[in-house]
Coordinates of C-alpha atoms (C1' of nucleotides) in Angstrom, one line a residue:
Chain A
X1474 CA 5.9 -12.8 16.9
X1475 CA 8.5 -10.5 15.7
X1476 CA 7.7 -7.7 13.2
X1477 CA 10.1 -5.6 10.9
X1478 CA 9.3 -2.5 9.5
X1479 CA 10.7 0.1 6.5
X1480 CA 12.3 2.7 8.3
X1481 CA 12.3 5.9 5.6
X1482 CA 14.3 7.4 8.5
X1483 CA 17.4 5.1 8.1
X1484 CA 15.7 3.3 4.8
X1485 CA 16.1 0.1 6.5
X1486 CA 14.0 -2.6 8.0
X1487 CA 14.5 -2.7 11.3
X1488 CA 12.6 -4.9 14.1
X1489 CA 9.4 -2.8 15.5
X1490 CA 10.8 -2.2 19.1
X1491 CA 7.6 0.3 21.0
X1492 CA 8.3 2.9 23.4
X1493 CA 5.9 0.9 25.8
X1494 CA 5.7 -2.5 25.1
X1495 CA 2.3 -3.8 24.3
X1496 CA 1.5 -0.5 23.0
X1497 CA 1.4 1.1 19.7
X1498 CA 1.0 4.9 19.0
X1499 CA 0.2 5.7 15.5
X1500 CA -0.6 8.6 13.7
X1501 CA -1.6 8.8 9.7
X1502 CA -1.8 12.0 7.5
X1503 CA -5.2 11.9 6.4
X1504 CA -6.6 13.9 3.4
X1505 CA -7.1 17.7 2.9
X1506 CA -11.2 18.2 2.7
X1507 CA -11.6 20.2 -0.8
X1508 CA -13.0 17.2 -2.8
X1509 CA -14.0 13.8 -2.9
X1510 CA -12.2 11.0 -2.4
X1511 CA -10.6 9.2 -4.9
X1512 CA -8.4 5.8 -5.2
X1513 CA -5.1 7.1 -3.9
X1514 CA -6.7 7.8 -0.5
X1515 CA -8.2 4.4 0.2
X1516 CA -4.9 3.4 0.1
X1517 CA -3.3 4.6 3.1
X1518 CA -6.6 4.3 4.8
X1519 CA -6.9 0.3 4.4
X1520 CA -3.5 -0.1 4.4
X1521 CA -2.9 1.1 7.5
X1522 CA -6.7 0.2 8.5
X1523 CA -4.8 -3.7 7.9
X1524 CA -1.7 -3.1 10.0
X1525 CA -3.6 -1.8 13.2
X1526 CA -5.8 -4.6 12.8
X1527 CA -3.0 -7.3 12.7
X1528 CA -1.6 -5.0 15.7
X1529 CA -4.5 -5.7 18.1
X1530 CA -4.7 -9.5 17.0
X1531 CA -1.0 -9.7 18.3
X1532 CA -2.4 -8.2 21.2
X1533 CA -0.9 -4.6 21.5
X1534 CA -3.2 -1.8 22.6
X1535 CA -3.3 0.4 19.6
X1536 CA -3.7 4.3 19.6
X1537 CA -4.8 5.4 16.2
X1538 CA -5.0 9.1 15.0
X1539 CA -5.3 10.3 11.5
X1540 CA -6.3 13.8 10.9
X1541 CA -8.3 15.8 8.8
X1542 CA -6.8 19.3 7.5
X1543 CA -9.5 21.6 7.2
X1544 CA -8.3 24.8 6.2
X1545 CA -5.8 25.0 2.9
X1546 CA -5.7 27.4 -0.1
X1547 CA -7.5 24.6 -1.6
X1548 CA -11.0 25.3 0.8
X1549 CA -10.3 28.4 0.9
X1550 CA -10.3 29.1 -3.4
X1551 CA -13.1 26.0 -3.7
X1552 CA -15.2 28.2 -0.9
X1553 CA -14.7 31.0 -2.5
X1554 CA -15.9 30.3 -6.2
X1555 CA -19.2 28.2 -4.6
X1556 CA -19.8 30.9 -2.4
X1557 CA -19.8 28.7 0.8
X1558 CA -18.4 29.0 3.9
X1559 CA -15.2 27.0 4.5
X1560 CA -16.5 24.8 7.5
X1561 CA -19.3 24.2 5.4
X1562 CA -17.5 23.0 2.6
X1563 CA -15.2 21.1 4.8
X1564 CA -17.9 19.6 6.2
X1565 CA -19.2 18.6 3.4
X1566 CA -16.3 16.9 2.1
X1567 CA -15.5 14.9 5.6
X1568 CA -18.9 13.4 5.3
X1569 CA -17.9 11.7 2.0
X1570 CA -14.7 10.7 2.8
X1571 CA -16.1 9.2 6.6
X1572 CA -18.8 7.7 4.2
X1573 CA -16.2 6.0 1.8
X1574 CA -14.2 4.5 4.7
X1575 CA -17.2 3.4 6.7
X1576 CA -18.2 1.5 2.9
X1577 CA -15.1 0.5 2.5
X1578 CA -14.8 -1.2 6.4
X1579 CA -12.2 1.2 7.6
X1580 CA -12.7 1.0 11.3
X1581 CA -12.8 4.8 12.6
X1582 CA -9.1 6.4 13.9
X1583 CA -9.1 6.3 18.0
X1584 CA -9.1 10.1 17.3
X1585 CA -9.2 12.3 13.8
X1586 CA -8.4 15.4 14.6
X1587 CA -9.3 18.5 12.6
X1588 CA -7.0 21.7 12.0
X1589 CA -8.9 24.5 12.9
X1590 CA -9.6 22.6 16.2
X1591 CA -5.8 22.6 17.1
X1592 CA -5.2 26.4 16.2
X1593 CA -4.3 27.1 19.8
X1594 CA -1.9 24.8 20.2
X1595 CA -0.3 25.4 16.6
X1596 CA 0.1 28.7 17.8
X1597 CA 1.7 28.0 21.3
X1598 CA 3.9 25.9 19.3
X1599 CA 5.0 28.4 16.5
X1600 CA 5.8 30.9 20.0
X1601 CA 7.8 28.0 21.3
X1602 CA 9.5 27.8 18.1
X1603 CA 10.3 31.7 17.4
X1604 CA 11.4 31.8 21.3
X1605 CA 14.0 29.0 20.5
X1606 CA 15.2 31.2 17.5
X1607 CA 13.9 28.0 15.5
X1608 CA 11.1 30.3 13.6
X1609 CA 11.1 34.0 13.0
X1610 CA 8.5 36.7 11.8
X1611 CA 8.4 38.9 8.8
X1612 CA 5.2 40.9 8.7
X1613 CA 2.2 38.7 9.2
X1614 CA 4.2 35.8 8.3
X1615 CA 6.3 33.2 10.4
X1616 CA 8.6 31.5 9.3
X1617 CA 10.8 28.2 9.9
X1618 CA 14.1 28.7 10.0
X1619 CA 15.8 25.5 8.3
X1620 CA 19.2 26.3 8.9
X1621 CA 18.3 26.4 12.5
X1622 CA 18.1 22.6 12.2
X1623 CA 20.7 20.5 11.8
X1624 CA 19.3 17.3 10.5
X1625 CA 17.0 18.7 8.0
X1626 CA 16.4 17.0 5.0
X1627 CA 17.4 13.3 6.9
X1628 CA 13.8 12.2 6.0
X1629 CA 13.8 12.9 2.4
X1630 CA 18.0 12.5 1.8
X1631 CA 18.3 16.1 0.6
X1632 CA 20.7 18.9 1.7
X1633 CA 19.6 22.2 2.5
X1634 CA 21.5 23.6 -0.5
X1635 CA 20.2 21.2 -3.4
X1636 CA 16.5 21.7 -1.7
X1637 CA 17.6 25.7 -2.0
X1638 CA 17.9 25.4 -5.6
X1639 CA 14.5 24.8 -6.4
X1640 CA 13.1 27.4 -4.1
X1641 CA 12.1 31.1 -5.6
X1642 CA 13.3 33.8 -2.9
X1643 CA 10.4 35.1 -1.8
X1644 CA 10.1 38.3 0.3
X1645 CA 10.6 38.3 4.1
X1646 CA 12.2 34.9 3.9
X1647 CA 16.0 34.2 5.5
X1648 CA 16.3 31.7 3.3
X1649 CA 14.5 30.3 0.4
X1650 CA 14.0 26.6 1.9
X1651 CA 12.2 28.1 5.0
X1652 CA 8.3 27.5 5.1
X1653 CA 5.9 29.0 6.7
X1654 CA 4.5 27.6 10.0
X1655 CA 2.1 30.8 10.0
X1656 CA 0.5 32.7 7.2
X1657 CA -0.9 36.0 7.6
X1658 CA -4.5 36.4 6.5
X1659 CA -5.5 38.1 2.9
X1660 CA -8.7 39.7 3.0
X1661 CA -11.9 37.8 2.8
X1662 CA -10.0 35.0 3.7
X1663 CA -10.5 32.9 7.3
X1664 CA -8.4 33.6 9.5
X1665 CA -7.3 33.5 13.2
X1666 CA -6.1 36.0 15.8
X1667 CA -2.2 35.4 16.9
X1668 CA 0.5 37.7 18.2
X1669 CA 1.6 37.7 14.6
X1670 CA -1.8 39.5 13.5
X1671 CA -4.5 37.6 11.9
X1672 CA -3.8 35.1 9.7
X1673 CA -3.8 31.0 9.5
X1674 CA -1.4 28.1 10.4
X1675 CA 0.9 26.6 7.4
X1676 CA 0.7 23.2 6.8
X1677 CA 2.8 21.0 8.4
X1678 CA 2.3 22.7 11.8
X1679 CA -1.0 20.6 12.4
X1680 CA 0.5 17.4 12.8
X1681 CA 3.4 18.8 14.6
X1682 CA 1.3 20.3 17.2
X1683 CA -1.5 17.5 16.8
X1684 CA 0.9 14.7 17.4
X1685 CA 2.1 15.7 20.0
X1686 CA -1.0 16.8 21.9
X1687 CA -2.4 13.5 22.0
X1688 CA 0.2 10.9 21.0
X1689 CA 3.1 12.9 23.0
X1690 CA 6.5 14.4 22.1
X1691 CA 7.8 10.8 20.9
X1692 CA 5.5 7.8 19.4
X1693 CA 6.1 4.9 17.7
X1694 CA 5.1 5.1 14.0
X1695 CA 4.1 8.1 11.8
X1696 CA 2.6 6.8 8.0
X1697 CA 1.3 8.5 4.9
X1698 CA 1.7 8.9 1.3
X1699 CA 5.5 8.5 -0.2
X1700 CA 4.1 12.1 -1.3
X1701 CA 4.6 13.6 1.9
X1702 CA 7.9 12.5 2.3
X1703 CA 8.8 15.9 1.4
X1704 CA 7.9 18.2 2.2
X1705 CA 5.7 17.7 4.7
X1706 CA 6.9 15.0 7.3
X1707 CA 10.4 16.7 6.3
X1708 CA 8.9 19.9 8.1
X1709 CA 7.0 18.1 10.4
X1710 CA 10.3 16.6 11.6
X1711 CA 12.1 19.7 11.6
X1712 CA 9.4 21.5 14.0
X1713 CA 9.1 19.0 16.2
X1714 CA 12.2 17.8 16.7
X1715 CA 13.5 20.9 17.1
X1716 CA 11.2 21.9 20.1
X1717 CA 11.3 18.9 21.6
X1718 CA 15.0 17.2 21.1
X1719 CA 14.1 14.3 19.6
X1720 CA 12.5 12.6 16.3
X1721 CA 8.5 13.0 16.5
X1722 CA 8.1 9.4 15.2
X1723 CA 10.5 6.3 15.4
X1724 CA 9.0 4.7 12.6
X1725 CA 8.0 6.3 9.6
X1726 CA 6.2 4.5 7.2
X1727 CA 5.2 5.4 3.8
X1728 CA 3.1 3.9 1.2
X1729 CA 3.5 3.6 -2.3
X1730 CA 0.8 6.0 -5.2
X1731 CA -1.8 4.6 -6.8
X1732 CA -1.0 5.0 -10.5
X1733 CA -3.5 4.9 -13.5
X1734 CA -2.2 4.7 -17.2
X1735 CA 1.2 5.2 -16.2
X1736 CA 0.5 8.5 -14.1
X1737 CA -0.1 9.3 -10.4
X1738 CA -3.7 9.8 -9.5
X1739 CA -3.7 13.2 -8.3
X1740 CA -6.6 15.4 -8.6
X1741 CA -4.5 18.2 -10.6
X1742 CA -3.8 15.6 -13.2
X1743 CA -7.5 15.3 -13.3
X1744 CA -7.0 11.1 -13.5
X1745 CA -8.3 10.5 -10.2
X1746 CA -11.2 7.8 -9.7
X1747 CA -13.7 8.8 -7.6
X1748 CA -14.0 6.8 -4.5
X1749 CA -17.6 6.9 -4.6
X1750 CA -18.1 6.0 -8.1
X1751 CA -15.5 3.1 -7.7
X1752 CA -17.8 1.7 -4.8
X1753 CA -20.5 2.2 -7.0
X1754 CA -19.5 -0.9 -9.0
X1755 CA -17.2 -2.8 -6.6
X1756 CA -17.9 -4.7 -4.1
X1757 CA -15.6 -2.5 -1.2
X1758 CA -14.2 -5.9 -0.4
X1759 CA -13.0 -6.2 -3.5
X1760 CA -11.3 -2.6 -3.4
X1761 CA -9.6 -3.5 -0.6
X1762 CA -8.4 -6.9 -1.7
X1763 CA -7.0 -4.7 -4.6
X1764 CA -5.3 -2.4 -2.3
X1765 CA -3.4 -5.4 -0.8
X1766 CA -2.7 -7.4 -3.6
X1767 CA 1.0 -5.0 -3.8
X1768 CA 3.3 -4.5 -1.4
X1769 CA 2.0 -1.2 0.3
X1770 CA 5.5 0.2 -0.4
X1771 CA 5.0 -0.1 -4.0
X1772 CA 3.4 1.9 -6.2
X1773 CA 0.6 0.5 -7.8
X1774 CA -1.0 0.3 -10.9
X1775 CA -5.0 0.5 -11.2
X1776 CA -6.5 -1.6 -14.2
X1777 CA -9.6 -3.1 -15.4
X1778 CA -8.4 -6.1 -15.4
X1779 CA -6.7 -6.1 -12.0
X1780 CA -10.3 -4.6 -10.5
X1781 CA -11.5 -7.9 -12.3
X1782 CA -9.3 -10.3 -10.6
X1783 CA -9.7 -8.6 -7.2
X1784 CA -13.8 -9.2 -7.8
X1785 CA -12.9 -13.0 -8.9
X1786 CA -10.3 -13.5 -5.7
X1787 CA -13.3 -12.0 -3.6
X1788 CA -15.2 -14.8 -5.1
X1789 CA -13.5 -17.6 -4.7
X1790 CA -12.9 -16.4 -1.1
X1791 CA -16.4 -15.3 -0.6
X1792 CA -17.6 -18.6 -2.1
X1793 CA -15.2 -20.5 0.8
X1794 CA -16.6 -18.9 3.6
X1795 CA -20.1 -19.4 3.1
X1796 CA -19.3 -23.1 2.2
X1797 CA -17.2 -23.4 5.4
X1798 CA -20.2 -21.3 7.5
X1799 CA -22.1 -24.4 8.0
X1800 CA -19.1 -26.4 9.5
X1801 CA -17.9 -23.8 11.8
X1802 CA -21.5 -23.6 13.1
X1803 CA -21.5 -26.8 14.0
X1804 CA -17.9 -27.5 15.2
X1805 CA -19.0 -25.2 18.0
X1806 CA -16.3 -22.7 19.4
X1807 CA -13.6 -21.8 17.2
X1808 CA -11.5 -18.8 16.9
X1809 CA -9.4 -18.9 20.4
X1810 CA -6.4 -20.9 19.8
X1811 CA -4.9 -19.9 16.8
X1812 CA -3.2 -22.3 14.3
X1813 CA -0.6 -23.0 12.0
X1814 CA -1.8 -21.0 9.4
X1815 CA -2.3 -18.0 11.6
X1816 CA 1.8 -18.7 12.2
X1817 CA 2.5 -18.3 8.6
X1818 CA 0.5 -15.7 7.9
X1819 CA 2.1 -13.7 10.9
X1820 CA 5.2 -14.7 9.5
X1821 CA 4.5 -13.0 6.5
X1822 CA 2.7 -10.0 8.0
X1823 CA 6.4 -9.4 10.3
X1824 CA 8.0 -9.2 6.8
X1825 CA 7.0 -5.5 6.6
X1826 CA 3.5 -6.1 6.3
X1827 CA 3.7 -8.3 3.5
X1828 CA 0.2 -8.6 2.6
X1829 CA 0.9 -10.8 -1.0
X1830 CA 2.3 -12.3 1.2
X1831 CA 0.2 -13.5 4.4
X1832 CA -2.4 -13.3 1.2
X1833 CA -0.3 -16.4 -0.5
X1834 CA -1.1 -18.4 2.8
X1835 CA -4.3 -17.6 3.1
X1836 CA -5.3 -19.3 -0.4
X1837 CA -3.2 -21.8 0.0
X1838 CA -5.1 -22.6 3.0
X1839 CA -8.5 -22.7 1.5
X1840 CA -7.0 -25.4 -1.0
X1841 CA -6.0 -27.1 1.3
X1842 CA -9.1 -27.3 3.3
X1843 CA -10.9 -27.7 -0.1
X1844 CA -8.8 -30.7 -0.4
X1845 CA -10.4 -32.2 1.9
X1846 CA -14.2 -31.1 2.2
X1847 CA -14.2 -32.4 -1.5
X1848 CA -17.8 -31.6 -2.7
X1849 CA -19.7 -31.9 0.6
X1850 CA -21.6 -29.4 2.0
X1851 CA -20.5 -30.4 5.7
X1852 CA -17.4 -32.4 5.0
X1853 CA -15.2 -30.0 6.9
X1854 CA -17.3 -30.2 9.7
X1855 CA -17.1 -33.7 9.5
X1856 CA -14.0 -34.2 8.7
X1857 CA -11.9 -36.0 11.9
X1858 CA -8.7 -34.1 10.6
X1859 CA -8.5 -31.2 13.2
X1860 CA -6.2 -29.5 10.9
X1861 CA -9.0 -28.4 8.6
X1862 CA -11.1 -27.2 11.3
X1863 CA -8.1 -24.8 12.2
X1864 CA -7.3 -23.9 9.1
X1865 CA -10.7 -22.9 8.6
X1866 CA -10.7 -20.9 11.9
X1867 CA -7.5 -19.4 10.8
X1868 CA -8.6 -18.1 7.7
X1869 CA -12.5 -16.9 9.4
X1870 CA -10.2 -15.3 12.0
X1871 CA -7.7 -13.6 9.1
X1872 CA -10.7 -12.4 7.0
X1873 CA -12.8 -11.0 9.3
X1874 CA -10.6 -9.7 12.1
X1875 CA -7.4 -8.5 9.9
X1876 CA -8.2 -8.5 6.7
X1877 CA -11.7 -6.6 7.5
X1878 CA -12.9 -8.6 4.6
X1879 CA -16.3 -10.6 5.6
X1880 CA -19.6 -11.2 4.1
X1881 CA -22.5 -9.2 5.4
X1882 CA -24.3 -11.2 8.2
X1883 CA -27.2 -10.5 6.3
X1884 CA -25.6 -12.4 3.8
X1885 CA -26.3 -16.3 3.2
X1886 CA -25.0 -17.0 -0.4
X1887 CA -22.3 -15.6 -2.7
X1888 CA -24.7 -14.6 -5.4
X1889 CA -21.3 -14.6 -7.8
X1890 CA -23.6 -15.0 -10.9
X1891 CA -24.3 -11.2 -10.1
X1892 CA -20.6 -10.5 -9.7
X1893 CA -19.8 -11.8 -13.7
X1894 CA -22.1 -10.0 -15.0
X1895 CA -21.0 -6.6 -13.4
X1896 CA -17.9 -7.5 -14.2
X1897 CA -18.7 -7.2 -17.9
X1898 CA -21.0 -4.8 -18.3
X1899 CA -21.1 -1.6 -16.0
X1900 CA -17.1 -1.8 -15.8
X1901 CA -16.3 0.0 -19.0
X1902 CA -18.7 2.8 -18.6
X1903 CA -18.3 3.5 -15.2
X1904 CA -15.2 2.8 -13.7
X1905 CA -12.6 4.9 -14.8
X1906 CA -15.2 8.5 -14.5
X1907 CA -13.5 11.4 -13.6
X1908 CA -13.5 12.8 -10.2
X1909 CA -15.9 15.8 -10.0
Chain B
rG1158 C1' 20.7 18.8 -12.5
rG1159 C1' 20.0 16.4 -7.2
rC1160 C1' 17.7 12.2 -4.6
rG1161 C1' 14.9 7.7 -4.9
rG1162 C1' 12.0 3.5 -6.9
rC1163 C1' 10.8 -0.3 -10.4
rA1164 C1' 11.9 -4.3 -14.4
rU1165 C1' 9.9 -12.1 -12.4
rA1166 C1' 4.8 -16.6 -16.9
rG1167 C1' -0.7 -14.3 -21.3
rC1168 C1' -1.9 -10.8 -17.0
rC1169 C1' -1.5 -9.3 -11.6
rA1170 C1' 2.2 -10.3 -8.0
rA1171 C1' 5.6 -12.5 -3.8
rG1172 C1' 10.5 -14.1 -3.3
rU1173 C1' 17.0 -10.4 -1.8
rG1174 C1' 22.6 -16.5 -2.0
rG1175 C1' 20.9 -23.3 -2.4
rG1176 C1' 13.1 -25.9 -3.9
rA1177 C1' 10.8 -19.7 -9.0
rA1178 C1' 4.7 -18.3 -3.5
rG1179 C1' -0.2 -17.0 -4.4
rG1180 C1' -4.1 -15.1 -7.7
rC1181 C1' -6.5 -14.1 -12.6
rA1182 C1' -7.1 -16.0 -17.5
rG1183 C1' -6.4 -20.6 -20.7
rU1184 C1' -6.2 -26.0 -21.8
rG1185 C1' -7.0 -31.1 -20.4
rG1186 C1' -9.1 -34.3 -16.6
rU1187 C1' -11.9 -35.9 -11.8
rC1188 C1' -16.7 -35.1 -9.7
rU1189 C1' -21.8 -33.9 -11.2
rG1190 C1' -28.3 -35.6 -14.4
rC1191 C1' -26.2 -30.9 -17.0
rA1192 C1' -23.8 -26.9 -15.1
rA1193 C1' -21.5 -24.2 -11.3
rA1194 C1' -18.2 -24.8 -7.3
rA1195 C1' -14.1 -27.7 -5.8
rC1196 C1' -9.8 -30.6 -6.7
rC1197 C1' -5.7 -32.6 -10.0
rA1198 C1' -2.4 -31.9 -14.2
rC1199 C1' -0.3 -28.6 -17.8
rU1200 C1' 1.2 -23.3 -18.7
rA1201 C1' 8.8 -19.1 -16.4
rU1202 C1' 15.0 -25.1 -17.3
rU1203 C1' 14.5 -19.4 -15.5
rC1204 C1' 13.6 -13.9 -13.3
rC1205 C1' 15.3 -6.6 -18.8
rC1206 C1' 20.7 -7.0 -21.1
rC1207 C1' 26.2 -7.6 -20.6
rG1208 C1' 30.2 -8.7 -17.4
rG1209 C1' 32.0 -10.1 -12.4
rU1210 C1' 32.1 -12.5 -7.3
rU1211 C1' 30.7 -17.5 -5.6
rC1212 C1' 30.8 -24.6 -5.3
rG1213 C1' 26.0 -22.1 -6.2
rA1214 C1' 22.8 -15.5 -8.0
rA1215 C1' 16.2 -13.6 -9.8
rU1216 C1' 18.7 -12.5 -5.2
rC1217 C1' 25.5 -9.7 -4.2
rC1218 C1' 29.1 -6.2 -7.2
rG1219 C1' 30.1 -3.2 -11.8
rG1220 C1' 28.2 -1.4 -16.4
rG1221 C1' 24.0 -0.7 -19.7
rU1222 C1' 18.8 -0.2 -21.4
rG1223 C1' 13.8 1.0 -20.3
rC1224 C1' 9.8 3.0 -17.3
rC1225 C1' 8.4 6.0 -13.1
rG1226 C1' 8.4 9.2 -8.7
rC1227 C1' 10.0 13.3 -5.4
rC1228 C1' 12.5 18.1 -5.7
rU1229 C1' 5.4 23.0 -6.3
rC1230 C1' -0.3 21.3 -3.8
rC1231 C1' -0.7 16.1 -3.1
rA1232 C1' -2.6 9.9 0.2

RNA sequence: GGCGGCAUAGCCAAGUGGGAAGGCAGUGGUCUGCAAAACCACUAUUCCCCGGUUCGAAUCCGGGUGCCGCCUCCA
């Protein structure tokens, strides 16, 4: 089954060709640990949570990594005012982010590596840079040299000179679009040893020398937030491809913000909805069947009303599966030869990961299996039509294996009675509460 | 200023040359002891506006309007 995907790079689709076939590198920006998680970073999470799911039910091997930048100006501040250590703070806020995605039925990255556990190898690859005349030092500080790259700003369709415009000279810089790949260390602030002095990495150096420690100098698909687009993976690019002759990532894939009354949830805009509170009145299912009701590409809009409908669709498919439970029980082994709504939904899911999409099919296959188990109880199980029986297999298959959306075995009964009245009630007060 | 995105029913949202998916909400009906669930029917002669190309456009081209993002930390 063929799959397309968005290129940013060439901001086309293109067909997913890997380096090895039947394997898939990937590697996700995760978030910076300085607060809880909110909305925006549930969506990259599930959304690419969905694609390497649909990737292993095709049958590639998959090699996941998302990281976890631990050490920002962000910690640092945060640490400072609450008089922690960083690592503990750090800590801290890991824990509550693994805790959203394990409640939210992200299955873990093959590996999540953490900044200050790559320092080494940031700094062997800011030596590599400076020895290529890629990076220079000024004081404590290293810097990348932009102009030393010739395709920089291909990612984000900028020129060096319009990117120059917007950039205050700063001391010991060449050039004001250059960035730091090394910072050198304030006092009282954390800081590592280097043949620059002490100091800390820059930003965009982690997933340069991250990357390519454990998914190698060239992989297939690099995502994150359209927000990184530049700078970040614009840097990222730049150092990488600049030590090692060729674009880190083939594909790059970006998904769209979560928006919220018109405005991007950001924490500095102080809009953001706390992850935890958000789980706190919907079902996680029902998150994530928001989170896939858009296009990933697209921004998206978060609503009471579309939290509503994403509760009701988890209904109506909740309410399916435990009425088809009984049937696949009995119709013995199902879920190894995959139908003809497995087709269409992969059809769908080659569009770019069209998850309205392969959703679209997967409702329209529960009316049509509904169709025919009428009102009984067991009807599917009995009917002769073989075609419901694979639909139904289809759609188990979709839910639980793809989609990551299934009941709780411990589960008998969609108590949906429970699910109107939350709906009413608790929403108003508690959704839309301000990050901490 | 530079670069980019979006505009489809009451609402959410697919569809990028030839049947306007799917969901939510609503109305009527079937079923049911009553409900619920489920199903059926109805709910966009038309896709922001104007022009063009085409036998044919939501879809391509030109122009316009509106909203938004990135260019500073950001998923």
């Amino acid at each position: 089954m063929g799959i397309h995907v968005y290129n940013t790079l060439t901001r086309k689709e293109e067909p997913l060709e890997l380096i090895s076939p039947g394997k898939v590198s990937i590697y996700v920006c995760g978030p910076t640990v300085y607060d809880d998680p909110h909305l925006g970073h549930a969506r990259p999470a599930v959304v690419f949570d969905v694609i390497t799911r649909y990737l292993k039910a095709q049958g590639h091997a998959v090699t996941y990594v998302r990281n976890l930048t631990d050490i920002d100006d962000k910690i640092i501040e945060k640490a400072r005012q609450q008089n922690r250590d960083f690592k503990t703070l750090g800590g801290h806020y890991a824990n509550r982010y693994h805790e959203a995605m394990r409640r939210l039925n992200v299955a873990a990255p093959d590996a999540e590596p953490k900044a200050t556990d790559h320092i080494l190898h940031m700094r062997d690859f800011i030596s590599k840079l400076i020895q290529r005349d890629h990076a220079y030092q000024s004081r404590g500080n290293v810097y990348f040299a932009v102009e030393s790259f010739k395709n920089y700003g291909r990612l984000s369709r900028r020129t060096v000179p319009s990117i120059s415009s917007n950039f205050s000279v700063e001391q010991g810089k060449r050039h004001p679009a250059d960035f730091a790949l090394w910072k050198e260390a304030k006092p009282e602030e954390p800081s590592w040893a280097s043949p620059w002095g002490s100091g800390r990495p820059g930003w965009h150096i982690e997933c340069s020398a991250m990357s390519s420690r454990l998914l190698g100098e060239n992989y297939d698909i690099h995502g994150g937030g359209a927000d990184l687009v530049f700078p970040h993976h614009e840097n990222e690019i730049a150092q990488s491809e600049s030590l090692f002759g060729k674009t880190p990532a083939n594909y790059w894939m970006h998904n769209g913000l979560v928006y919220i009354a018109g405005e991007k949830m950001s924490k500095s805009l102080g809009n953001a909805l706390n992850l935890h509170g958000l789980l706190e009145i919907h079902r996680p299912e029902a998150l994530r069947l928001f989170l896939l009701t858009k296009h990933y590409r697209h921004p998206m809009e978060v609503t009471h009303p579309a939290l509503h409908e994403a509760s009701a669709r988890l209904s109506k498919l909740y309410r399916f599966l435990f009425r088809s439970a009984w049937s696949d029980a009995e119709s013995g082994e199902l879920g190894i030869n995959r139908g003809a709504l497995w087709t269409r939904f992969c059809n769908a899911m080659g569009k770019d990961f069209n998850f309205p999409m392969a959703l679209s099919v997967l409702f329209e296959g529960i009316r049509q299996v509904n169709l025919v188990s009428g009102n009984s109880r067991d009807a599917v199980g009995a009917d002769p039509a073989c075609r419901a029986i694979s639909l139904v297999s289809d759609i188990f298959f979709i839910c639980r294996d793809v989609l990551g959306i299934a009941p709780e075995p411990s589960m008998d009964a969609w108590p949906y009675e429970t699910e109107t009245k939350l709906s009413d009630g608790k929403l108003q007060t508690a959704t839309f509460r301000r990050a901490s």
